[in-house]
Coordinates of C-alpha atoms in Angstrom, one line a residue:
M1 CA -14.5 -11.4 -8.9
T2 CA -14.2 -10.3 -12.5
L3 CA -16.7 -9.1 -15.0
E4 CA -16.1 -12.4 -16.5
A5 CA -17.7 -14.0 -13.5
L6 CA -20.6 -11.5 -13.6
H7 CA -21.3 -12.0 -17.3
P8 CA -23.6 -15.0 -17.2
Q9 CA -25.8 -13.2 -14.6
A10 CA -25.8 -10.2 -16.7
L11 CA -26.8 -12.2 -19.7
R12 CA -29.7 -13.6 -17.7
I13 CA -30.8 -10.4 -16.7
A14 CA -30.7 -9.1 -20.2
G15 CA -32.7 -11.9 -21.5
L16 CA -35.4 -11.2 -18.8
L17 CA -35.4 -7.3 -19.8
R18 CA -35.3 -8.0 -23.4
E19 CA -38.3 -10.7 -23.0
R20 CA -40.4 -7.9 -21.3
G21 CA -39.3 -5.2 -23.8
E22 CA -38.2 -3.0 -20.7
T23 CA -35.3 -0.9 -19.8
I24 CA -33.0 -0.1 -16.9
A25 CA -31.1 2.7 -15.4
V26 CA -28.3 2.2 -12.8
A27 CA -27.1 4.5 -9.9
D28 CA -23.8 2.7 -8.7
G29 CA -22.6 4.0 -5.2
A30 CA -19.9 2.0 -3.5
T31 CA -20.0 -0.3 -6.4
G32 CA -18.1 2.3 -8.2
G33 CA -19.7 1.6 -11.8
L34 CA -19.5 -2.2 -11.5
I35 CA -23.2 -2.8 -11.7
A36 CA -23.4 -0.9 -15.1
A37 CA -20.2 -2.4 -16.1
S38 CA -21.6 -5.8 -15.5
L39 CA -24.6 -5.2 -17.8
L40 CA -22.5 -3.6 -20.4
T41 CA -20.6 -6.9 -21.0
V42 CA -23.9 -8.0 -22.8
P43 CA -23.7 -7.4 -26.6
G44 CA -26.5 -5.1 -27.8
A45 CA -27.0 -3.8 -24.3
L46 CA -28.4 -0.6 -25.8
D47 CA -31.7 -2.7 -26.2
F48 CA -32.2 -2.6 -22.4
Y49 CA -29.6 -0.3 -20.9
V50 CA -30.5 3.5 -20.6
G51 CA -27.7 4.9 -18.7
G52 CA -26.8 5.8 -15.4
G53 CA -23.8 7.2 -13.3
V54 CA -21.6 6.5 -10.2
V55 CA -23.1 8.6 -7.2
Y56 CA -20.2 9.1 -5.3
S57 CA -20.6 12.7 -4.0
F58 CA -23.3 15.1 -3.0
K59 CA -22.5 16.8 -6.3
A60 CA -23.1 13.9 -8.4
R61 CA -26.1 13.0 -6.6
D62 CA -27.7 16.4 -7.0
V63 CA -26.7 16.3 -10.9
L64 CA -27.7 13.1 -11.7
F65 CA -31.0 12.8 -9.8
D66 CA -32.1 16.4 -10.0
L67 CA -34.0 16.2 -6.7
P68 CA -34.5 19.2 -4.3
R69 CA -32.5 18.8 -1.2
E70 CA -35.8 18.3 0.6
A71 CA -36.1 15.0 -0.7
Y72 CA -33.3 13.7 1.4
A73 CA -34.7 15.3 4.6
G74 CA -34.1 13.0 7.6
M75 CA -32.6 10.3 5.6
R76 CA -29.3 8.7 6.0
S77 CA -27.0 7.0 3.5
V78 CA -26.8 3.2 3.4
T79 CA -30.5 2.8 4.3
E80 CA -33.4 1.0 2.5
E81 CA -35.2 4.4 2.1
Y82 CA -32.0 6.2 0.6
A83 CA -31.3 3.5 -1.8
G84 CA -34.9 3.3 -2.6
L85 CA -35.1 6.9 -3.4
Q86 CA -32.0 6.6 -5.6
A87 CA -33.4 3.6 -7.6
T88 CA -36.5 5.4 -8.1
A89 CA -34.9 8.8 -8.9
I90 CA -32.4 7.3 -11.6
R91 CA -35.4 5.3 -13.3
D92 CA -37.5 8.4 -13.5
R93 CA -34.5 10.7 -14.7
M94 CA -33.4 8.2 -17.4
G95 CA -37.0 7.5 -18.5
A96 CA -36.3 3.6 -17.8
D97 CA -38.8 0.9 -16.7
W98 CA -36.7 -0.3 -13.9
G99 CA -33.9 1.6 -11.8
I100 CA -31.3 -0.1 -9.7
A101 CA -29.1 1.7 -7.0
E102 CA -26.5 0.8 -4.4
S103 CA -25.7 2.8 -1.4
G104 CA -22.8 1.4 0.8
S105 CA -19.5 1.9 2.5
A106 CA -16.8 -0.3 1.0
G107 CA -14.2 0.5 3.5
S108 CA -10.6 1.1 4.3
S109 CA -11.4 4.6 4.8
K110 CA -13.8 6.6 7.1
H111 CA -17.5 7.0 5.6
P112 CA -18.5 10.5 5.8
M113 CA -21.6 9.5 7.6
G114 CA -20.1 7.0 9.8
V115 CA -21.4 4.0 8.2
T116 CA -19.7 0.7 9.2
S117 CA -17.3 -0.7 6.5
G118 CA -18.8 -3.7 4.5
R119 CA -22.4 -2.3 4.7
S120 CA -24.5 -2.1 1.7
I121 CA -28.1 -1.6 0.5
A122 CA -29.3 -2.5 -3.1
A123 CA -32.7 -1.2 -4.3
V124 CA -34.6 -2.0 -7.4
A125 CA -37.6 0.3 -8.3
T126 CA -40.3 -0.5 -11.1
P127 CA -43.3 1.8 -11.4
D128 CA -45.3 -0.3 -9.3
T129 CA -43.1 -1.6 -6.5
Q130 CA -39.6 -1.6 -4.8
F131 CA -37.3 -4.1 -3.7
T132 CA -34.3 -3.9 -1.3
R133 CA -31.6 -6.1 0.0
A134 CA -29.1 -5.4 2.7
L135 CA -25.7 -7.0 2.9
S136 CA -23.1 -6.7 5.7
T137 CA -19.8 -8.5 5.2
D138 CA -18.0 -7.4 8.4
S139 CA -15.1 -6.7 6.4
D140 CA -12.8 -3.7 5.7
D141 CA -11.7 -5.2 2.4
R142 CA -12.6 -2.4 -0.2
I143 CA -12.2 -4.5 -3.3
A144 CA -13.9 -7.7 -2.0
N145 CA -16.8 -5.5 -0.5
M146 CA -17.3 -3.8 -3.9
N147 CA -17.4 -7.2 -5.5
A148 CA -19.9 -8.4 -2.8
F149 CA -22.0 -5.3 -3.1
T150 CA -22.1 -5.6 -7.0
R151 CA -23.2 -9.4 -6.7
N152 CA -25.8 -8.6 -3.9
A153 CA -27.4 -5.9 -6.2
L154 CA -27.4 -8.1 -9.4
D155 CA -28.9 -10.8 -7.4
L156 CA -31.7 -8.6 -6.1
L157 CA -32.2 -7.4 -9.9
E158 CA -32.3 -11.0 -11.1
D159 CA -34.7 -11.9 -8.4
A160 CA -37.1 -9.1 -9.0
L161 CA -37.3 -9.5 -12.8
S162 CA -38.0 -13.1 -12.0
Q163 CA -41.0 -12.5 -10.1

């Protein structure tokens, strides 16, 4: 999958956010920046895209979200609870109306917390509610998984915005 393939969906998402006059912040995980990159294919993305980052280490998580370690107590990565916390944290930290996060294990290397390759959770947070969607590809193909995880996250976002 290429950014060209994701661009039509990004245009739809941008249109929904612009219609609402709302903004979004992104916390990419195993997607490696592809969620943000997809949204940034839209000309004038500054209208709706506030910012974000790739959360690929504990250091990045601590800096980007600025949450105390206790906020993660008892949580495991690649769970609805963890992805939801990240979506809420990036939304709040960036001062956006919406937050989207993805936590996953893309594969072809051992995940530090033992998560099976091909597993991803996407989460979208608004001030009022939270949406999550799990995906299991049963694959160890890193690039294919990153693409599938990105599509899953964008599908969740588009569905949430359409409600």
